[in-house]
Amino acid sequence: DTEVTQTPKHLVMGMTNKKSLKCEQHMGHRAMYWYKQKAKKPPELMFVYSYEKLSINESVPSRFSPECPNSSLLNLHLHALQPEDSALYLCASSLQFVPGNPGELFFGEGSRLTVL
Amino acid sequence: QKEVEQDPGPLSVPEGAIVSLNCTYSNSAFQYFMWYRQYSRKGPELLMYTYSSGNKEDGRFTAQVDKSSKYISLFIRDSQPSDSATYLCAMSGSARQLTFGSGTQLTVLP
C-alpha cells in the first residue's frame, strides 16, 4: 500500500465555519506534511510532523491548526478562514524527516477547499 | 530573484518527440534534486531523484544536474500523450526544505 488518502476531496465552507481535513497513510512513514497549492503555483510547505511531533511550522496563521493523533493520521483543523485560503491542500508522507534531505515524498490527491 | 526558476510553458509537442524541461537555481546549498509529475487535479508524484551533479536514467526519463551552472534538466524520450502533465522541479540541501519550481505544463499531442 503506497497510498496517502485524503478526505474530503472537496470542501466548501463559510468564513465562520469550523472544518477539518484528514490524511492517512499505512506505509510506516514517520514524517507527514501539509502543503498548500494555489492554481498554477507550486506546493508551499505549511507544516511538518516527525514522529508525531510538530517539527516545522512555516509561519502559518493560527486559523490553520494541525494535529497528528498517531503515526498514520494527520489532521488540519480549519477555523475562521478567509476567501484567499481557497486552495488545494496536499498531505504528504516520507520515511523520515531529515532537514535538507527530504527523500521521496508520497503525496495524496489533495483536498480542494473553497472558502466563501 | 526566485531561488528556483522554471519556465511555466505551456509546452506542446507531437507524440514521439524528445522533451527537454529545465530549471535554474541560485542557492549553492542545494544538493538533492527532484522532478515531480502532477496530473490535473492530482497530487505530485516523484519521477526522478538525484544527488549532486551527474546524469540518471530511468526508462524514457533522464535527469541531468550541472551544479557548476546551477542548472537541472529532465529529458523525456519518445513522449506519449500520457506524459501530458505539469512537471515540477524541486531541490533541497543543507537543512533547507524542499523548494519547488513553478512547474512546466506539458501537452503531448497524439
mmCIF file of C-alpha atoms in Angstrom:
data_model
loop_
_atom_site.group_PDB
_atom_site.id
_atom_site.type_symbol
_atom_site.label_atom_id
_atom_site.label_comp_id
_atom_site.label_asym_id
_atom_site.label_seq_id
_atom_site.Cartn_x
_atom_site.Cartn_y
_atom_site.Cartn_z
ATOM 1 C CA ASP A 1 0.000 0.000 0.000
ATOM 2 C CA THR A 2 1.777 3.127 -1.243
ATOM 3 C CA GLU A 3 -1.147 5.472 -0.866
ATOM 4 C CA VAL A 4 -1.762 8.628 1.028
ATOM 5 C CA THR A 5 -5.506 9.052 1.416
ATOM 6 C CA GLN A 6 -7.063 12.457 1.933
ATOM 7 C CA THR A 7 -10.645 13.289 2.856
ATOM 8 C CA PRO A 8 -12.737 15.081 1.872
ATOM 9 C CA LYS A 9 -11.772 15.576 -1.786
ATOM 10 C CA HIS A 10 -13.803 18.792 -1.925
ATOM 11 C CA LEU A 11 -14.887 21.145 0.844
ATOM 12 C CA VAL A 12 -16.855 24.373 0.713
ATOM 13 C CA MET A 13 -17.054 26.410 3.897
ATOM 14 C CA GLY A 14 -18.072 29.818 5.100
ATOM 15 C CA MET A 15 -15.729 32.142 6.940
ATOM 16 C CA THR A 16 -17.342 31.332 10.306
ATOM 17 C CA ASN A 17 -17.297 27.546 9.894
ATOM 18 C CA LYS A 18 -15.017 25.033 11.586
ATOM 19 C CA LYS A 19 -13.986 22.054 9.500
ATOM 20 C CA SER A 20 -11.162 19.512 9.321
ATOM 21 C CA LEU A 21 -9.115 17.879 6.606
ATOM 22 C CA LYS A 22 -7.893 14.341 7.195
ATOM 23 C CA CYS A 23 -4.920 12.402 5.887
ATOM 24 C CA GLU A 24 -3.977 8.762 6.386
ATOM 25 C CA GLN A 25 -1.036 6.574 5.349
ATOM 26 C CA HIS A 26 -0.159 2.986 6.193
ATOM 27 C CA MET A 27 3.359 2.834 4.796
ATOM 28 C CA GLY A 28 5.012 3.087 8.202
ATOM 29 C CA HIS A 29 6.265 6.580 7.392
ATOM 30 C CA ARG A 30 7.238 8.701 10.385
ATOM 31 C CA ALA A 31 7.134 12.107 8.690
ATOM 32 C CA MET A 32 3.959 13.772 7.475
ATOM 33 C CA TYR A 33 3.482 17.114 5.790
ATOM 34 C CA TRP A 34 0.806 19.633 4.874
ATOM 35 C CA TYR A 35 1.277 21.672 1.709
ATOM 36 C CA LYS A 36 -0.916 24.378 0.197
ATOM 37 C CA GLN A 37 -1.132 24.763 -3.581
ATOM 38 C CA LYS A 38 -2.845 27.612 -5.396
ATOM 39 C CA ALA A 39 -3.801 27.254 -9.066
ATOM 40 C CA LYS A 40 -0.810 27.130 -11.422
ATOM 41 C CA LYS A 41 1.594 27.581 -8.481
ATOM 42 C CA PRO A 42 3.958 25.111 -6.810
ATOM 43 C CA PRO A 43 3.120 23.498 -3.475
ATOM 44 C CA GLU A 44 4.072 25.567 -0.421
ATOM 45 C CA LEU A 45 5.065 23.846 2.784
ATOM 46 C CA MET A 46 2.867 24.577 5.802
ATOM 47 C CA PHE A 47 3.724 22.015 8.499
ATOM 48 C CA VAL A 48 5.984 19.025 9.088
ATOM 49 C CA TYR A 49 5.414 16.351 11.707
ATOM 50 C CA SER A 50 8.187 13.962 12.636
ATOM 51 C CA TYR A 51 7.430 11.052 14.932
ATOM 52 C CA GLU A 52 4.098 12.704 15.754
ATOM 53 C CA LYS A 53 5.737 15.930 16.917
ATOM 54 C CA LEU A 54 5.483 19.236 15.095
ATOM 55 C CA SER A 55 8.920 19.942 13.619
ATOM 56 C CA ILE A 56 8.204 22.805 11.252
ATOM 57 C CA ASN A 57 5.536 25.490 11.130
ATOM 58 C CA GLU A 58 6.204 27.789 8.183
ATOM 59 C CA SER A 59 4.649 30.814 9.919
ATOM 60 C CA VAL A 60 1.172 29.603 9.087
ATOM 61 C CA PRO A 61 -1.727 31.693 10.503
ATOM 62 C CA SER A 62 -3.338 30.230 13.608
ATOM 63 C CA ARG A 63 -6.639 29.721 11.774
ATOM 64 C CA PHE A 64 -4.903 26.555 10.488
ATOM 65 C CA SER A 65 -4.282 24.081 13.298
ATOM 66 C CA PRO A 66 -2.504 20.793 12.576
ATOM 67 C CA GLU A 67 -2.823 17.660 14.655
ATOM 68 C CA CYS A 68 -1.081 14.297 14.461
ATOM 69 C CA PRO A 69 -3.047 11.840 16.643
ATOM 70 C CA ASN A 70 -0.813 8.893 15.695
ATOM 71 C CA SER A 71 1.851 7.932 13.192
ATOM 72 C CA SER A 72 -0.708 7.121 10.480
ATOM 73 C CA LEU A 73 -3.016 10.100 10.775
ATOM 74 C CA LEU A 74 -2.673 13.810 10.167
ATOM 75 C CA ASN A 75 -5.440 16.365 10.516
ATOM 76 C CA LEU A 76 -5.699 20.022 9.590
ATOM 77 C CA HIS A 77 -8.323 21.927 11.562
ATOM 78 C CA LEU A 78 -9.738 24.999 9.863
ATOM 79 C CA HIS A 79 -11.453 27.913 11.590
ATOM 80 C CA ALA A 80 -12.365 31.446 10.531
ATOM 81 C CA LEU A 81 -10.732 31.080 7.136
ATOM 82 C CA GLN A 82 -10.581 33.805 4.509
ATOM 83 C CA PRO A 83 -11.518 33.507 0.824
ATOM 84 C CA GLU A 84 -7.816 33.760 -0.076
ATOM 85 C CA ASP A 85 -7.272 30.481 1.786
ATOM 86 C CA SER A 86 -9.108 28.685 -1.022
ATOM 87 C CA ALA A 87 -6.598 26.233 -2.484
ATOM 88 C CA LEU A 88 -5.670 22.585 -2.899
ATOM 89 C CA TYR A 89 -4.353 21.232 0.399
ATOM 90 C CA LEU A 90 -1.926 18.374 -0.092
ATOM 91 C CA CYS A 91 -0.824 15.877 2.504
ATOM 92 C CA ALA A 92 2.442 14.014 2.021
ATOM 93 C CA SER A 93 4.485 11.471 3.912
ATOM 94 C CA SER A 94 8.059 10.216 3.857
ATOM 95 C CA LEU A 95 10.029 7.534 5.636
ATOM 96 C CA GLN A 96 11.686 10.043 7.935
ATOM 97 C CA PHE A 97 12.159 13.763 8.209
ATOM 98 C CA VAL A 98 15.786 14.740 7.621
ATOM 99 C CA PRO A 99 16.240 18.509 7.276
ATOM 100 C CA GLY A 100 17.668 19.257 3.852
ATOM 101 C CA ASN A 101 17.216 15.708 2.528
ATOM 102 C CA PRO A 102 13.554 15.032 2.019
ATOM 103 C CA GLY A 103 13.818 11.596 0.449
ATOM 104 C CA GLU A 104 10.778 10.520 -1.521
ATOM 105 C CA LEU A 105 7.603 12.351 -0.618
ATOM 106 C CA PHE A 106 4.368 10.481 -1.304
ATOM 107 C CA PHE A 107 1.531 12.907 -1.926
ATOM 108 C CA GLY A 108 -2.186 12.403 -1.574
ATOM 109 C CA GLU A 109 -4.611 13.650 -4.218
ATOM 110 C CA GLY A 110 -5.427 16.688 -2.130
ATOM 111 C CA SER A 111 -8.492 18.329 -0.634
ATOM 112 C CA ARG A 112 -9.825 21.186 -2.727
ATOM 113 C CA LEU A 113 -11.039 23.880 -0.347
ATOM 114 C CA THR A 114 -13.304 26.780 -1.269
ATOM 115 C CA VAL A 115 -13.960 29.486 1.322
ATOM 116 C CA LEU A 116 -16.992 31.650 0.630
ATOM 117 C CA GLN B 1 15.030 36.734 -7.826
ATOM 118 C CA LYS B 2 13.347 33.413 -7.041
ATOM 119 C CA GLU B 3 15.538 30.636 -5.666
ATOM 120 C CA VAL B 4 14.286 28.247 -8.346
ATOM 121 C CA GLU B 5 13.271 29.401 -11.819
ATOM 122 C CA GLN B 6 11.277 27.216 -14.190
ATOM 123 C CA ASP B 7 9.675 28.170 -17.496
ATOM 124 C CA PRO B 8 5.916 27.703 -16.950
ATOM 125 C CA GLY B 9 5.229 26.903 -20.605
ATOM 126 C CA PRO B 10 2.799 25.753 -21.793
ATOM 127 C CA LEU B 11 4.810 23.393 -23.967
ATOM 128 C CA SER B 12 3.144 21.366 -26.734
ATOM 129 C CA VAL B 13 4.969 18.637 -28.628
ATOM 130 C CA PRO B 14 3.912 15.888 -31.035
ATOM 131 C CA GLU B 15 3.883 12.284 -29.857
ATOM 132 C CA GLY B 16 7.303 10.680 -30.112
ATOM 133 C CA ALA B 17 9.233 13.939 -29.659
ATOM 134 C CA ILE B 18 12.075 14.396 -27.194
ATOM 135 C CA VAL B 19 11.060 16.834 -24.466
ATOM 136 C CA SER B 20 13.526 18.954 -22.526
ATOM 137 C CA LEU B 21 12.444 20.583 -19.270
ATOM 138 C CA ASN B 22 14.777 22.834 -17.308
ATOM 139 C CA CYS B 23 15.252 24.674 -14.041
ATOM 140 C CA THR B 24 17.871 27.072 -12.800
ATOM 141 C CA TYR B 25 18.578 27.871 -9.194
ATOM 142 C CA SER B 26 20.566 30.343 -7.178
ATOM 143 C CA ASN B 27 21.217 28.605 -3.839
ATOM 144 C CA SER B 28 24.520 26.710 -3.963
ATOM 145 C CA ALA B 29 23.499 24.778 -0.821
ATOM 146 C CA PHE B 30 21.067 22.655 -2.831
ATOM 147 C CA GLN B 31 22.353 19.084 -3.156
ATOM 148 C CA TYR B 32 19.240 16.981 -3.769
ATOM 149 C CA PHE B 33 17.332 17.450 -6.989
ATOM 150 C CA MET B 34 13.983 16.004 -7.895
ATOM 151 C CA TRP B 35 11.404 16.031 -10.655
ATOM 152 C CA TYR B 36 7.747 15.576 -9.807
ATOM 153 C CA ARG B 37 4.912 14.985 -12.259
ATOM 154 C CA GLN B 38 1.472 16.332 -11.424
ATOM 155 C CA TYR B 39 -1.590 15.370 -13.412
ATOM 156 C CA SER B 40 -4.557 17.715 -13.338
ATOM 157 C CA ARG B 41 -6.403 17.585 -10.009
ATOM 158 C CA LYS B 42 -3.954 15.059 -8.557
ATOM 159 C CA GLY B 43 -1.057 15.257 -6.112
ATOM 160 C CA PRO B 44 2.545 15.355 -7.374
ATOM 161 C CA GLU B 45 4.377 12.039 -7.832
ATOM 162 C CA LEU B 46 8.141 11.654 -7.747
ATOM 163 C CA LEU B 47 9.728 10.823 -11.109
ATOM 164 C CA MET B 48 13.452 11.259 -10.536
ATOM 165 C CA TYR B 49 15.681 11.847 -7.517
ATOM 166 C CA THR B 50 19.353 12.735 -7.893
ATOM 167 C CA TYR B 51 22.134 13.781 -5.569
ATOM 168 C CA SER B 52 24.787 16.281 -6.632
ATOM 169 C CA SER B 53 25.916 16.540 -10.266
ATOM 170 C CA GLY B 54 25.575 13.936 -12.992
ATOM 171 C CA ASN B 55 23.017 12.022 -15.011
ATOM 172 C CA LYS B 56 20.400 9.499 -14.022
ATOM 173 C CA GLU B 57 18.306 7.450 -16.404
ATOM 174 C CA ASP B 58 15.057 5.610 -15.745
ATOM 175 C CA GLY B 59 13.298 4.215 -18.784
ATOM 176 C CA ARG B 60 12.336 7.096 -21.072
ATOM 177 C CA PHE B 61 13.362 9.696 -18.484
ATOM 178 C CA THR B 62 16.835 11.172 -17.965
ATOM 179 C CA ALA B 63 17.672 13.712 -15.281
ATOM 180 C CA GLN B 64 20.793 15.857 -15.520
ATOM 181 C CA VAL B 65 22.290 18.079 -12.862
ATOM 182 C CA ASP B 66 25.045 20.622 -13.504
ATOM 183 C CA LYS B 67 25.887 22.181 -10.163
ATOM 184 C CA SER B 68 28.597 24.401 -11.639
ATOM 185 C CA SER B 69 25.969 26.112 -13.791
ATOM 186 C CA LYS B 70 23.154 25.680 -11.237
ATOM 187 C CA TYR B 71 21.046 24.062 -13.934
ATOM 188 C CA ILE B 72 18.989 20.880 -13.976
ATOM 189 C CA SER B 73 17.149 19.179 -16.808
ATOM 190 C CA LEU B 74 14.661 16.419 -17.398
ATOM 191 C CA PHE B 75 14.548 14.725 -20.794
ATOM 192 C CA ILE B 76 11.622 12.612 -21.911
ATOM 193 C CA ARG B 77 12.264 10.365 -24.922
ATOM 194 C CA ASP B 78 9.529 9.030 -27.186
ATOM 195 C CA SER B 79 6.958 11.235 -25.456
ATOM 196 C CA GLN B 80 3.430 9.876 -25.123
ATOM 197 C CA PRO B 81 0.060 11.592 -24.640
ATOM 198 C CA SER B 82 0.031 10.059 -21.152
ATOM 199 C CA ASP B 83 3.064 12.250 -20.350
ATOM 200 C CA SER B 84 0.818 15.323 -20.563
ATOM 201 C CA ALA B 85 1.037 16.866 -17.103
ATOM 202 C CA THR B 86 2.747 19.617 -15.138
ATOM 203 C CA TYR B 87 6.370 18.871 -14.305
ATOM 204 C CA LEU B 88 7.795 20.413 -11.153
ATOM 205 C CA CYS B 89 11.465 20.552 -10.337
ATOM 206 C CA ALA B 90 12.309 20.562 -6.637
ATOM 207 C CA MET B 91 15.517 20.787 -4.660
ATOM 208 C CA SER B 92 16.825 20.898 -1.121
ATOM 209 C CA GLY B 93 20.006 20.782 0.882
ATOM 210 C CA SER B 94 21.864 21.951 3.967
ATOM 211 C CA ALA B 95 18.785 21.890 6.204
ATOM 212 C CA ARG B 96 16.808 23.866 3.622
ATOM 213 C CA GLN B 97 13.393 22.418 2.997
ATOM 214 C CA LEU B 98 12.156 21.278 -0.380
ATOM 215 C CA THR B 99 11.826 24.231 -2.756
ATOM 216 C CA PHE B 100 9.687 23.727 -5.843
ATOM 217 C CA GLY B 101 9.893 25.411 -9.210
ATOM 218 C CA SER B 102 6.682 26.909 -10.556
ATOM 219 C CA GLY B 103 6.089 23.938 -12.880
ATOM 220 C CA THR B 104 6.025 23.477 -16.674
ATOM 221 C CA GLN B 105 2.746 22.431 -18.265
ATOM 222 C CA LEU B 106 3.408 19.843 -20.995
ATOM 223 C CA THR B 107 0.945 18.600 -23.613
ATOM 224 C CA VAL B 108 1.902 15.722 -25.902
ATOM 225 C CA LEU B 109 -0.337 15.702 -28.942
ATOM 226 C CA PRO B 110 -1.309 12.342 -30.499
#
